[in-house]
Amino acid sequence: MSKERIKAALAFGKERTEKGDKPAGNIIPVPAGSTKNKKRLGRGIGSKTGKTGGRGSKGQYARNTVRRGFEGGQMPIHRRLPKRGFTSIFHKDFFPVNLRDIEKSGLTGNIDAKIMVESKILDNEGTLFKILGTGEITKAVHIVADGFSASAKAKIEKAGGSVKLRSELASKEA
C-alpha cells in the first residue's frame, strides 16, 4: 500500500484531508471494531466452543438441522389453518396516477405513457396505469391510459378533455 492510502485510511473518523486532496485509488477505510470474525465451532476443548459447538448435548437439534416450521411431528400451523381463495394468473396490477399528480406536474394537451415517463410520474412506458379522481384538473387534457375511475373520467370531461384506453388504440392499429 502506498503511504497516501495508509494515511487516508488512518484519517477515517478524524479530521479528513483537504477537499481537493483525495487519496489515490478507491480505498474505503473500515472503522476498527465494525467487522467481526465468524465464530469457529468445533476446534477442540480448549476453545470453549469445541466438542458440541454450542448445540448442547444430544437430541435432534445437536445431530442435524430442523426445517423451518417443524413442530416436532405435531401437525404444523400452516396445515391446521384453512385455505381461502386463490390468486388469478390473469390479474393485472395498475399503477395509480391521480389527477392532482397530472395537475402538479403541469402536463397539458395530449398525455400518454411516454410523456408521463418524461415528467417522472411513471418509471417506464410498459407500466399499466390507471387514472384516479383524487384532486382537480383545470386544463383540458386528452389522456391515453390503461384505465380510468368514473370520477376521474367525469372530471377530465368536465374540464373539456377526453379519455381513451390504450388497449382500444392498440386494437385499432392492429
XYZ file of C-alpha atoms in Angstrom:
174
model
C 0.000 0.000 0.000
C 1.194 3.459 -0.751
C 1.770 5.955 2.056
C -1.075 8.155 0.789
C -3.597 5.328 1.032
C -2.458 4.358 4.529
C -2.654 7.999 5.614
C -6.189 8.277 4.214
C -7.243 5.072 5.984
C -5.863 6.282 9.327
C -7.676 9.605 8.896
C -11.077 7.901 8.873
C -13.283 9.303 11.612
C -10.769 12.039 12.430
C -10.095 15.301 10.667
C -10.025 14.447 6.969
C -7.593 15.758 4.403
C -8.409 18.883 2.434
C -11.309 18.707 -0.043
C -9.117 18.780 -3.156
C -6.563 16.348 -1.684
C -8.201 12.985 -2.404
C -6.489 9.670 -1.618
C -5.185 7.699 -4.596
C -7.282 4.684 -5.649
C -10.640 3.640 -4.313
C -9.828 2.802 -0.720
C -12.765 2.977 1.673
C -11.407 2.730 5.199
C -13.236 0.479 7.651
C -13.583 1.680 11.262
C -11.993 -0.520 13.905
C -14.447 -2.953 15.517
C -17.020 -2.772 12.732
C -16.263 -6.254 11.399
C -16.058 -9.466 13.384
C -14.720 -12.898 12.527
C -17.366 -15.636 12.447
C -17.476 -17.969 15.437
C -15.293 -21.012 14.736
C -17.042 -24.016 16.235
C -15.713 -27.485 16.989
C -11.996 -26.624 17.241
C -11.057 -28.582 20.395
C -11.896 -28.469 24.094
C -9.613 -25.531 24.825
C -11.556 -23.188 22.564
C -14.749 -23.095 24.697
C -16.713 -23.873 21.548
C -15.276 -27.324 20.860
C -16.921 -30.758 21.005
C -20.649 -29.973 20.875
C -20.027 -26.491 19.449
C -22.793 -24.586 21.231
C -25.514 -27.118 20.396
C -25.919 -28.630 23.872
C -25.709 -32.394 24.258
C -27.630 -34.999 22.271
C -31.070 -34.555 20.768
C -32.358 -33.667 17.302
C -31.021 -30.104 17.337
C -27.498 -31.341 18.147
C -27.473 -34.004 15.451
C -28.960 -32.288 12.411
C -30.807 -29.198 11.312
C -34.547 -28.906 11.722
C -36.502 -27.289 8.896
C -38.434 -24.068 9.400
C -41.974 -24.549 10.661
C -41.259 -28.019 12.068
C -43.233 -28.540 15.274
C -41.875 -31.856 16.488
C -44.188 -34.042 14.416
C -47.345 -32.189 15.515
C -49.499 -31.031 12.604
C -47.915 -27.662 11.688
C -49.928 -24.450 11.939
C -49.762 -23.811 8.199
C -51.523 -27.133 7.644
C -54.014 -26.741 10.516
C -55.395 -23.417 9.269
C -57.956 -23.424 6.442
C -57.005 -22.156 2.996
C -59.181 -19.473 1.416
C -59.391 -18.050 -2.087
C -56.930 -18.237 -4.930
C -54.642 -15.972 -6.956
C -55.701 -15.441 -10.538
C -52.936 -15.773 -13.130
C -54.726 -13.153 -15.241
C -54.743 -10.438 -12.540
C -53.202 -7.119 -13.586
C -51.774 -4.582 -11.159
C -52.301 -0.986 -12.194
C -50.076 1.854 -11.021
C -52.350 4.601 -9.603
C -51.981 8.110 -11.065
C -54.161 10.798 -9.502
C -55.416 13.909 -11.266
C -53.559 16.022 -8.703
C -50.262 14.438 -9.911
C -51.031 15.442 -13.503
C -52.051 18.949 -12.412
C -48.967 19.347 -10.197
C -46.562 18.305 -12.980
C -48.140 20.905 -15.301
C -48.936 18.494 -18.148
C -51.290 19.806 -20.846
C -52.576 18.699 -24.252
C -52.151 15.049 -25.220
C -50.856 12.901 -22.345
C -49.721 9.296 -22.722
C -47.259 6.931 -21.032
C -44.242 8.400 -22.838
C -44.993 11.918 -21.578
C -45.639 10.618 -18.055
C -42.239 8.894 -18.046
C -40.565 12.162 -19.103
C -42.322 14.028 -16.262
C -41.290 11.217 -13.820
C -44.834 10.183 -12.899
C -44.176 6.652 -14.282
C -40.955 4.615 -14.281
C -41.320 3.137 -17.774
C -43.738 3.141 -20.691
C -44.726 -0.516 -20.247
C -46.256 0.099 -16.813
C -50.022 -0.373 -16.676
C -51.528 2.709 -15.066
C -54.996 3.882 -14.071
C -56.103 7.488 -13.713
C -57.856 8.101 -10.389
C -60.017 11.083 -9.434
C -58.182 12.453 -6.373
C -57.626 16.167 -6.903
C -58.937 18.572 -9.521
C -57.898 19.267 -13.108
C -58.271 22.772 -14.522
C -56.889 22.426 -18.068
C -58.340 20.429 -20.962
C -56.178 17.307 -21.319
C -56.508 14.313 -23.633
C -55.266 11.248 -21.755
C -54.452 7.776 -23.074
C -54.234 5.294 -20.179
C -54.950 1.664 -19.283
C -57.880 2.538 -17.032
C -59.928 5.389 -15.588
C -62.066 5.667 -12.483
C -65.561 7.057 -13.036
C -64.799 10.222 -11.049
C -61.561 10.864 -12.979
C -63.338 10.416 -16.305
C -66.084 12.864 -15.254
C -63.586 15.492 -14.035
C -61.476 15.300 -17.220
C -64.523 15.600 -19.486
C -65.919 18.456 -17.339
C -62.627 20.365 -17.861
C -63.028 19.939 -21.644
C -60.674 16.980 -22.117
C -61.096 13.421 -23.369
C -60.117 9.910 -22.292
C -59.026 6.896 -24.344
C -57.947 3.414 -23.345
C -54.545 2.245 -24.539
C -55.927 -1.231 -25.338
C -58.563 0.239 -27.712
C -55.921 2.233 -29.593
C -53.702 -0.847 -29.912
C -56.574 -2.969 -31.301
C -57.428 -0.268 -33.880
C -53.795 -0.121 -35.077
C -53.552 -3.915 -35.436
